[in-house]
Amino acid sequence: MRSFLLTLFLTSLASSHPQHSDCRCRPHQSCWPSPKEWNALNSSVDGRLFAVRPLADVCHNGGAESEACQSVQALWSNSTWRAAEPGAVQWVNWEAWPERGESCFIETPFDQPCEQGRISLYSTIATSPADIQKSVRFAKKYNLRLTIKNSGHCFLGRSTAPESLQILTNGMKDIAFVDDFTPEGGPKGRSEGPAVTIGAGVALQELYAALGEKGKIAVAGSSHTVGATGGYIQGGGHSFLGPWKGMASDNALQFTVVTADGDLVVANEYENSDLFWALRGGGGGTFGVVVDVTLRTFDEAPLVLAALNISTPVGDPRFWDALTEFHAHLPTVSDAGGAGYYFITPNNFLPDRNMTVSGVASLLLFPNQTDTEKINQVFAPLLKKLNETSAVTTEYMSYSLPDIHTLVSTVLIPGDADVTAGIALIGSRLYSRELFASKNGPSKLTSALRKIRANLGDVYTGHLVAGGAVAQNGKIIDSALLPAWRETLVHLTMSRGWGPDTSLIEQEVIRHNLTDVDVQILRSVEGSDRMGAYLNEANAYEKDFQSSFWGDNYDRLYAIKQKWDPTGLFITRSGVGSEDWDAEGLCRAKHGYPSPCQF
Ligand SMILES: Cc1cc2nc3c(=O)[nH]c(=O)nc-3n(C[C@H](O)[C@H](O)[C@H](O)COP(=O)(O)OP(=O)(O)OC[C@H]3O[C@@H](n4cnc5c(N)ncnc54)[C@H](O)[C@@H]3O)c2cc1C
Ligand SMILES: *[C@@H]1O[C@H](CO)[C@@H](O)[C@H](O)[C@H]1NC(C)=O
Ligand SMILES: *[C@@H]1O[C@H](CO)[C@@H](O)[C@H](O)[C@H]1NC(C)=O
Ligand SMILES: *[C@@H]1O[C@H](CO)[C@@H](O)[C@H](O)[C@H]1NC(C)=O
Ligand SMILES: *[C@@H]1O[C@H](CO)[C@@H](O)[C@H](O)[C@H]1NC(C)=O
Ligand SMILES: *[C@@H]1O[C@H](CO)[C@@H](O)[C@H](O)[C@H]1NC(C)=O
Ligand SMILES: *[C@@H]1O[C@H](CO)[C@@H](O)[C@H](O)[C@H]1NC(C)=O
Ligand SMILES: *[C@@H]1O[C@H](CO)[C@@H](O)[C@H](O)[C@H]1NC(C)=O
């Protein structure tokens, strides 16, 4: 018996079948594709395969004065450029591999070596489903670590992985409108009404621009360069239009997907409905490569915008009472159809007033409404309460806007770029309507926020993006979306950063404090497993991420993952099935013997 087990053990070590290997094939190993084999892949994708180096590489090895380096320096914080570059993501901490001491920042001295970090070694810059299919089959055949990158905005580092082959979908920009969408395989005559089919690389600002030309609108997020089709919608997709029309994923009618076998399939209510279920909230990079998605569109509508600011001199305890009042009023705002964002800054320097204040600045909108007086009445009781305290300064304005497109292009995402190239980790929680509506809920939330250290300039962002249609859709839509979203009113985020030259030890202190202290404080408000967190804007090291991100849907998601991707070709950090792998997705985690991947 013992020698039988030993034989099995040795056989498994010696196995040359990539499918049965416990680790991905890595560049120093004989299983790694030869130059000839890489060339064959390159030909099959019409020359769109590239060897990739970090962006700042051109500045090293004496290149500091070169034109290439100057261009990289000029573009460094350009999110459109970063989205299209295979050697970049948007949060540069995910380009580095600090555990290995590898990084290549633009800020660090150019005489230091430029290390690959988590930047992929090769990238297929895909322009067609066939490019994706060929790359998927190649990765499967050679047992490579595969990554899918669209915009690279993921806060949890899901679009990079060390020693990987990348599929870059950012160039797939097709947008096609239909007046009356019929899902494939659906009953004859079945119509879903007006819709738009968008390619995998369409950015939110490109989607809004195309919709604007048609006098249409769709549920999407508040960013220029986040992708509409990738991680955003597959993670659920919250929106300032959510309370009006539901989550972005609630409005997905059909996906076209390249599976782990390299097949091109349709997923909708009628065909591959389990995949359709998983792609609406199960998370990006996990079930296949989405080639396009078809979204419901709506007619443009006017809206009322209300802006309410509250502030006190910094450190005045009455600020926290005002925040409690503000939060207690949100169910009323929600009942009036309100949605939007608010920014809590407990410790903020205002240059124009030359003083440091504690403040809340909010932007709340009421789609398909025109009567500002009616909206003023919604805020009047709150303003009255706040005005009773002389230490609290309030500013309130309401406006009527002709259409949502105007709101998007002049208020929410003016200009054409997102702030990028920062180093950040975030912490977040979903909070229920019940919390805000309960007698002590708002003050409980305030006490929690007071326990978190607010450095100068720190912002906690409240996203009033649920309630209304998001809640109502819970009764009619069955998808992988975390069920707690249907009870949510606010998604609250905070972030912590560090500098490019911060040591690994200091980084770990910051990361641990965020994960083990700050997030636990946010989590404690409604009890540890009451609500959960939004998988796209959450802590990258979230504890029990399976229940935080998917709740009771996790087991079904895991089973669907095993069906569509039994060998684990598509693995992302804190994604469905990622617990079977190490943190980088390079080796299977449950080893009977020491992993050759332990660094
Ligand atoms: C400035 C900013 C604003 C944001 N605003 C919002 C908002 O309003 N609402 C909201 O809900 N979220 C918002 N987010 C979060 C956003 O949804 C996530 O960062 C999301 O992961 C971005 O998706 P992406 O495809 O653009 O990014 P990427 O980092 O490229 O991809 C994210 C994940 O999706 C996978 N993926 C990408 N493309 C595909 C594909 N075609 N098929 C399969 N998997 C794919 C990747 O492998 C990765 O796992 C915002 C983020 C930022 C930085
Ligand atoms: C793939 O082919 C193109 C066009 O011939 C070439 O520019 C590119 O460098 C090749 N990629 C690799 C990895 O060799
Ligand atoms: C950002 O990069 C894009 C794409 O490379 C370019 O079109 C745009 O002009 C750049 N924007 C700025 C402000 O440099
Ligand atoms: C806006 O409201 C009107 C009724 O007031 C309704 O007929 C119309 O369908 C609404 N528009 C959208 C896009 O929901
Ligand atoms: C700002 O305030 C500080 C301290 O209150 C004061 O010393 C300084 O002169 C002020 N600066 C300006 C530009 O008013
Ligand atoms: C409260 O103060 C704001 C700002 O000064 C003002 O616009 C508003 O009318 C006041 N509201 C009430 C109800 O007193
Ligand atoms: C609220 O504060 C923001 C940021 O300081 C400012 O841009 C906005 O004009 C203010 N809103 C009102 C109603 O004063
Ligand atoms: C950890 O976080 C808490 C809460 O935000 C804060 O009070 C404390 O100073 C932090 N500790 C470190 C070492 O950063």
mmCIF file with all atom_site columns, C-alpha atoms in Angstrom, residues 128-256:
data_model
loop_
_atom_site.group_PDB
_atom_site.id
_atom_site.type_symbol
_atom_site.label_atom_id
_atom_site.label_alt_id
_atom_site.label_comp_id
_atom_site.label_asym_id
_atom_site.label_entity_id
_atom_site.label_seq_id
_atom_site.pdbx_PDB_ins_code
_atom_site.Cartn_x
_atom_site.Cartn_y
_atom_site.Cartn_z
_atom_site.occupancy
_atom_site.B_iso_or_equiv
_atom_site.pdbx_formal_charge
_atom_site.auth_seq_id
_atom_site.auth_comp_id
_atom_site.auth_asym_id
_atom_site.auth_atom_id
_atom_site.pdbx_PDB_model_num
ATOM 1   C CA . SER A 1 128 ? -12.143 39.408 -32.845 1.00 0.00 ? 128 SER A CA 1
ATOM 2   C CA . PRO A 1 129 ? -13.655 36.409 -31.055 1.00 0.00 ? 129 PRO A CA 1
ATOM 3   C CA . ALA A 1 130 ? -11.277 34.208 -33.088 1.00 0.00 ? 130 ALA A CA 1
ATOM 4   C CA . ASP A 1 131 ? -8.213  35.937 -31.561 1.00 0.00 ? 131 ASP A CA 1
ATOM 5   C CA . ILE A 1 132 ? -9.629  35.144 -28.135 1.00 0.00 ? 132 ILE A CA 1
ATOM 6   C CA . GLN A 1 133 ? -10.487 31.532 -29.012 1.00 0.00 ? 133 GLN A CA 1
ATOM 7   C CA . LYS A 1 134 ? -6.970  30.858 -30.336 1.00 0.00 ? 134 LYS A CA 1
ATOM 8   C CA . SER A 1 135 ? -5.378  32.388 -27.263 1.00 0.00 ? 135 SER A CA 1
ATOM 9   C CA . VAL A 1 136 ? -7.613  30.467 -24.869 1.00 0.00 ? 136 VAL A CA 1
ATOM 10  C CA . ARG A 1 137 ? -6.831  27.171 -26.625 1.00 0.00 ? 137 ARG A CA 1
ATOM 11  C CA . PHE A 1 138 ? -3.118  27.963 -26.573 1.00 0.00 ? 138 PHE A CA 1
ATOM 12  C CA . ALA A 1 139 ? -3.184  28.757 -22.850 1.00 0.00 ? 139 ALA A CA 1
ATOM 13  C CA . LYS A 1 140 ? -5.077  25.543 -22.186 1.00 0.00 ? 140 LYS A CA 1
ATOM 14  C CA . LYS A 1 141 ? -2.777  23.405 -24.312 1.00 0.00 ? 141 LYS A CA 1
ATOM 15  C CA . TYR A 1 142 ? 0.380   24.691 -22.623 1.00 0.00 ? 142 TYR A CA 1
ATOM 16  C CA . ASN A 1 143 ? -1.179  25.033 -19.163 1.00 0.00 ? 143 ASN A CA 1
ATOM 17  C CA . LEU A 1 144 ? -0.364  28.744 -18.941 1.00 0.00 ? 144 LEU A CA 1
ATOM 18  C CA . ARG A 1 145 ? -1.540  31.270 -16.384 1.00 0.00 ? 145 ARG A CA 1
ATOM 19  C CA . LEU A 1 146 ? -4.104  33.279 -18.345 1.00 0.00 ? 146 LEU A CA 1
ATOM 20  C CA . THR A 1 147 ? -5.378  36.780 -17.568 1.00 0.00 ? 147 THR A CA 1
ATOM 21  C CA . ILE A 1 148 ? -8.111  38.852 -19.164 1.00 0.00 ? 148 ILE A CA 1
ATOM 22  C CA . LYS A 1 149 ? -7.647  42.609 -19.153 1.00 0.00 ? 149 LYS A CA 1
ATOM 23  C CA . ASN A 1 150 ? -10.179 45.133 -20.346 1.00 0.00 ? 150 ASN A CA 1
ATOM 24  C CA . SER A 1 151 ? -9.495  48.549 -18.733 1.00 0.00 ? 151 SER A CA 1
ATOM 25  C CA . GLY A 1 152 ? -7.320  47.258 -15.885 1.00 0.00 ? 152 GLY A CA 1
ATOM 26  C CA . HIS A 1 153 ? -9.318  49.229 -13.298 1.00 0.00 ? 153 HIS A CA 1
ATOM 27  C CA . CYS A 1 154 ? -9.907  46.315 -10.928 1.00 0.00 ? 154 CYS A CA 1
ATOM 28  C CA . PHE A 1 155 ? -9.237  47.384 -7.337  1.00 0.00 ? 155 PHE A CA 1
ATOM 29  C CA . LEU A 1 156 ? -8.536  43.781 -6.349  1.00 0.00 ? 156 LEU A CA 1
ATOM 30  C CA . GLY A 1 157 ? -5.809  43.072 -8.899  1.00 0.00 ? 157 GLY A CA 1
ATOM 31  C CA . ARG A 1 158 ? -7.838  40.658 -10.988 1.00 0.00 ? 158 ARG A CA 1
ATOM 32  C CA . SER A 1 159 ? -6.493  41.806 -14.335 1.00 0.00 ? 159 SER A CA 1
ATOM 33  C CA . THR A 1 160 ? -2.824  41.027 -13.736 1.00 0.00 ? 160 THR A CA 1
ATOM 34  C CA . ALA A 1 161 ? -0.969  37.858 -12.800 1.00 0.00 ? 161 ALA A CA 1
ATOM 35  C CA . PRO A 1 162 ? 2.726   37.025 -12.891 1.00 0.00 ? 162 PRO A CA 1
ATOM 36  C CA . GLU A 1 163 ? 4.162   34.979 -15.765 1.00 0.00 ? 163 GLU A CA 1
ATOM 37  C CA . SER A 1 164 ? 0.870   35.054 -17.612 1.00 0.00 ? 164 SER A CA 1
ATOM 38  C CA . LEU A 1 165 ? -0.485  35.252 -21.119 1.00 0.00 ? 165 LEU A CA 1
ATOM 39  C CA . GLN A 1 166 ? -2.908  38.168 -21.299 1.00 0.00 ? 166 GLN A CA 1
ATOM 40  C CA . ILE A 1 167 ? -5.935  38.572 -23.512 1.00 0.00 ? 167 ILE A CA 1
ATOM 41  C CA . LEU A 1 168 ? -6.461  42.325 -23.930 1.00 0.00 ? 168 LEU A CA 1
ATOM 42  C CA . THR A 1 169 ? -10.069 43.015 -24.905 1.00 0.00 ? 169 THR A CA 1
ATOM 43  C CA . ASN A 1 170 ? -9.833  46.818 -24.799 1.00 0.00 ? 170 ASN A CA 1
ATOM 44  C CA . GLY A 1 171 ? -9.712  47.215 -28.580 1.00 0.00 ? 171 GLY A CA 1
ATOM 45  C CA . MET A 1 172 ? -13.085 45.545 -29.215 1.00 0.00 ? 172 MET A CA 1
ATOM 46  C CA . LYS A 1 173 ? -15.185 48.664 -29.620 1.00 0.00 ? 173 LYS A CA 1
ATOM 47  C CA . ASP A 1 174 ? -18.262 47.581 -31.644 1.00 0.00 ? 174 ASP A CA 1
ATOM 48  C CA . ILE A 1 175 ? -21.572 49.158 -30.667 1.00 0.00 ? 175 ILE A CA 1
ATOM 49  C CA . ALA A 1 176 ? -24.814 48.145 -32.414 1.00 0.00 ? 176 ALA A CA 1
ATOM 50  C CA . PHE A 1 177 ? -28.344 49.294 -31.591 1.00 0.00 ? 177 PHE A CA 1
ATOM 51  C CA . VAL A 1 178 ? -31.520 47.333 -32.227 1.00 0.00 ? 178 VAL A CA 1
ATOM 52  C CA . ASP A 1 179 ? -35.087 48.566 -31.811 1.00 0.00 ? 179 ASP A CA 1
ATOM 53  C CA . ASP A 1 180 ? -36.413 45.227 -30.818 1.00 0.00 ? 180 ASP A CA 1
ATOM 54  C CA . PHE A 1 181 ? -34.082 42.603 -29.403 1.00 0.00 ? 181 PHE A CA 1
ATOM 55  C CA . THR A 1 182 ? -34.894 38.913 -29.776 1.00 0.00 ? 182 THR A CA 1
ATOM 56  C CA . PRO A 1 183 ? -32.719 36.630 -27.634 1.00 0.00 ? 183 PRO A CA 1
ATOM 57  C CA . GLU A 1 184 ? -31.178 33.671 -29.492 1.00 0.00 ? 184 GLU A CA 1
ATOM 58  C CA . GLY A 1 185 ? -33.083 30.462 -28.888 1.00 0.00 ? 185 GLY A CA 1
ATOM 59  C CA . GLY A 1 186 ? -36.038 32.309 -27.408 1.00 0.00 ? 186 GLY A CA 1
ATOM 60  C CA . PRO A 1 187 ? -39.649 31.604 -28.371 1.00 0.00 ? 187 PRO A CA 1
ATOM 61  C CA . LYS A 1 188 ? -40.663 32.972 -31.755 1.00 0.00 ? 188 LYS A CA 1
ATOM 62  C CA . GLY A 1 189 ? -41.712 36.590 -31.596 1.00 0.00 ? 189 GLY A CA 1
ATOM 63  C CA . ARG A 1 190 ? -40.227 37.039 -28.142 1.00 0.00 ? 190 ARG A CA 1
ATOM 64  C CA . SER A 1 191 ? -39.098 40.662 -27.946 1.00 0.00 ? 191 SER A CA 1
ATOM 65  C CA . GLU A 1 192 ? -37.172 42.445 -25.244 1.00 0.00 ? 192 GLU A CA 1
ATOM 66  C CA . GLY A 1 193 ? -37.562 45.922 -26.727 1.00 0.00 ? 193 GLY A CA 1
ATOM 67  C CA . PRO A 1 194 ? -34.757 48.357 -27.591 1.00 0.00 ? 194 PRO A CA 1
ATOM 68  C CA . ALA A 1 195 ? -31.225 47.261 -26.780 1.00 0.00 ? 195 ALA A CA 1
ATOM 69  C CA . VAL A 1 196 ? -27.578 47.820 -27.589 1.00 0.00 ? 196 VAL A CA 1
ATOM 70  C CA . THR A 1 197 ? -24.890 45.185 -28.143 1.00 0.00 ? 197 THR A CA 1
ATOM 71  C CA . ILE A 1 198 ? -21.463 46.349 -27.050 1.00 0.00 ? 198 ILE A CA 1
ATOM 72  C CA . GLY A 1 199 ? -18.058 44.794 -27.599 1.00 0.00 ? 199 GLY A CA 1
ATOM 73  C CA . ALA A 1 200 ? -15.772 43.704 -24.777 1.00 0.00 ? 200 ALA A CA 1
ATOM 74  C CA . GLY A 1 201 ? -13.618 46.838 -24.950 1.00 0.00 ? 201 GLY A CA 1
ATOM 75  C CA . VAL A 1 202 ? -16.250 49.576 -24.951 1.00 0.00 ? 202 VAL A CA 1
ATOM 76  C CA . ALA A 1 203 ? -15.508 52.100 -22.184 1.00 0.00 ? 203 ALA A CA 1
ATOM 77  C CA . LEU A 1 204 ? -18.337 53.705 -20.228 1.00 0.00 ? 204 LEU A CA 1
ATOM 78  C CA . GLN A 1 205 ? -17.728 57.130 -21.797 1.00 0.00 ? 205 GLN A CA 1
ATOM 79  C CA . GLU A 1 206 ? -17.884 55.558 -25.266 1.00 0.00 ? 206 GLU A CA 1
ATOM 80  C CA . LEU A 1 207 ? -21.147 53.842 -24.371 1.00 0.00 ? 207 LEU A CA 1
ATOM 81  C CA . TYR A 1 208 ? -22.670 57.089 -23.060 1.00 0.00 ? 208 TYR A CA 1
ATOM 82  C CA . ALA A 1 209 ? -21.570 58.979 -26.172 1.00 0.00 ? 209 ALA A CA 1
ATOM 83  C CA . ALA A 1 210 ? -23.169 56.402 -28.484 1.00 0.00 ? 210 ALA A CA 1
ATOM 84  C CA . LEU A 1 211 ? -26.386 56.312 -26.426 1.00 0.00 ? 211 LEU A CA 1
ATOM 85  C CA . GLY A 1 212 ? -26.513 60.108 -26.381 1.00 0.00 ? 212 GLY A CA 1
ATOM 86  C CA . GLU A 1 213 ? -26.551 60.252 -30.164 1.00 0.00 ? 213 GLU A CA 1
ATOM 87  C CA . LYS A 1 214 ? -29.607 57.985 -30.201 1.00 0.00 ? 214 LYS A CA 1
ATOM 88  C CA . GLY A 1 215 ? -31.477 59.773 -27.430 1.00 0.00 ? 215 GLY A CA 1
ATOM 89  C CA . LYS A 1 216 ? -31.161 56.630 -25.314 1.00 0.00 ? 216 LYS A CA 1
ATOM 90  C CA . ILE A 1 217 ? -29.700 55.758 -21.941 1.00 0.00 ? 217 ILE A CA 1
ATOM 91  C CA . ALA A 1 218 ? -28.613 52.513 -20.273 1.00 0.00 ? 218 ALA A CA 1
ATOM 92  C CA . VAL A 1 219 ? -27.735 51.592 -16.716 1.00 0.00 ? 219 VAL A CA 1
ATOM 93  C CA . ALA A 1 220 ? -23.970 51.998 -16.344 1.00 0.00 ? 220 ALA A CA 1
ATOM 94  C CA . GLY A 1 221 ? -21.347 53.329 -13.987 1.00 0.00 ? 221 GLY A CA 1
ATOM 95  C CA . SER A 1 222 ? -19.713 56.633 -13.193 1.00 0.00 ? 222 SER A CA 1
ATOM 96  C CA . SER A 1 223 ? -16.292 56.563 -14.828 1.00 0.00 ? 223 SER A CA 1
ATOM 97  C CA . HIS A 1 224 ? -14.792 57.402 -18.190 1.00 0.00 ? 224 HIS A CA 1
ATOM 98  C CA . THR A 1 225 ? -12.619 54.395 -18.855 1.00 0.00 ? 225 THR A CA 1
ATOM 99  C CA . VAL A 1 226 ? -14.049 51.543 -16.795 1.00 0.00 ? 226 VAL A CA 1
ATOM 100 C CA . GLY A 1 227 ? -15.292 48.939 -19.266 1.00 0.00 ? 227 GLY A CA 1
ATOM 101 C CA . ALA A 1 228 ? -19.036 48.491 -19.664 1.00 0.00 ? 228 ALA A CA 1
ATOM 102 C CA . THR A 1 229 ? -18.748 44.812 -20.630 1.00 0.00 ? 229 THR A CA 1
ATOM 103 C CA . GLY A 1 230 ? -15.961 43.335 -18.501 1.00 0.00 ? 230 GLY A CA 1
ATOM 104 C CA . GLY A 1 231 ? -15.610 43.264 -14.747 1.00 0.00 ? 231 GLY A CA 1
ATOM 105 C CA . TYR A 1 232 ? -18.189 46.016 -14.260 1.00 0.00 ? 232 TYR A CA 1
ATOM 106 C CA . ILE A 1 233 ? -21.325 44.231 -15.417 1.00 0.00 ? 233 ILE A CA 1
ATOM 107 C CA . GLN A 1 234 ? -20.112 40.728 -14.570 1.00 0.00 ? 234 GLN A CA 1
ATOM 108 C CA . GLY A 1 235 ? -19.617 41.927 -10.990 1.00 0.00 ? 235 GLY A CA 1
ATOM 109 C CA . GLY A 1 236 ? -23.175 43.285 -10.866 1.00 0.00 ? 236 GLY A CA 1
ATOM 110 C CA . GLY A 1 237 ? -22.569 46.899 -11.903 1.00 0.00 ? 237 GLY A CA 1
ATOM 111 C CA . HIS A 1 238 ? -24.017 49.604 -9.671  1.00 0.00 ? 238 HIS A CA 1
ATOM 112 C CA . SER A 1 239 ? -25.182 52.891 -11.101 1.00 0.00 ? 239 SER A CA 1
ATOM 113 C CA . PHE A 1 240 ? -26.702 56.277 -10.274 1.00 0.00 ? 240 PHE A CA 1
ATOM 114 C CA . LEU A 1 241 ? -29.558 54.955 -12.446 1.00 0.00 ? 241 LEU A CA 1
ATOM 115 C CA . GLY A 1 242 ? -29.858 51.728 -10.411 1.00 0.00 ? 242 GLY A CA 1
ATOM 116 C CA . PRO A 1 243 ? -32.704 52.864 -8.156  1.00 0.00 ? 243 PRO A CA 1
ATOM 117 C CA . TRP A 1 244 ? -34.590 53.880 -11.325 1.00 0.00 ? 244 TRP A CA 1
ATOM 118 C CA . LYS A 1 245 ? -33.905 50.837 -13.566 1.00 0.00 ? 245 LYS A CA 1
ATOM 119 C CA . GLY A 1 246 ? -32.002 48.205 -11.560 1.00 0.00 ? 246 GLY A CA 1
ATOM 120 C CA . MET A 1 247 ? -28.405 46.981 -11.498 1.00 0.00 ? 247 MET A CA 1
ATOM 121 C CA . ALA A 1 248 ? -26.493 47.010 -14.777 1.00 0.00 ? 248 ALA A CA 1
ATOM 122 C CA . SER A 1 249 ? -26.505 43.200 -14.687 1.00 0.00 ? 249 SER A CA 1
ATOM 123 C CA . ASP A 1 250 ? -30.302 43.209 -14.242 1.00 0.00 ? 250 ASP A CA 1
ATOM 124 C CA . ASN A 1 251 ? -30.433 44.836 -17.681 1.00 0.00 ? 251 ASN A CA 1
ATOM 125 C CA . ALA A 1 252 ? -28.137 42.363 -19.460 1.00 0.00 ? 252 ALA A CA 1
ATOM 126 C CA . LEU A 1 253 ? -30.153 40.355 -21.989 1.00 0.00 ? 253 LEU A CA 1
ATOM 127 C CA . GLN A 1 254 ? -27.466 38.206 -23.590 1.00 0.00 ? 254 GLN A CA 1
ATOM 128 C CA . PHE A 1 255 ? -23.725 37.541 -23.535 1.00 0.00 ? 255 PHE A CA 1
ATOM 129 C CA . THR A 1 256 ? -21.491 36.052 -26.217 1.00 0.00 ? 256 THR A CA 1
#
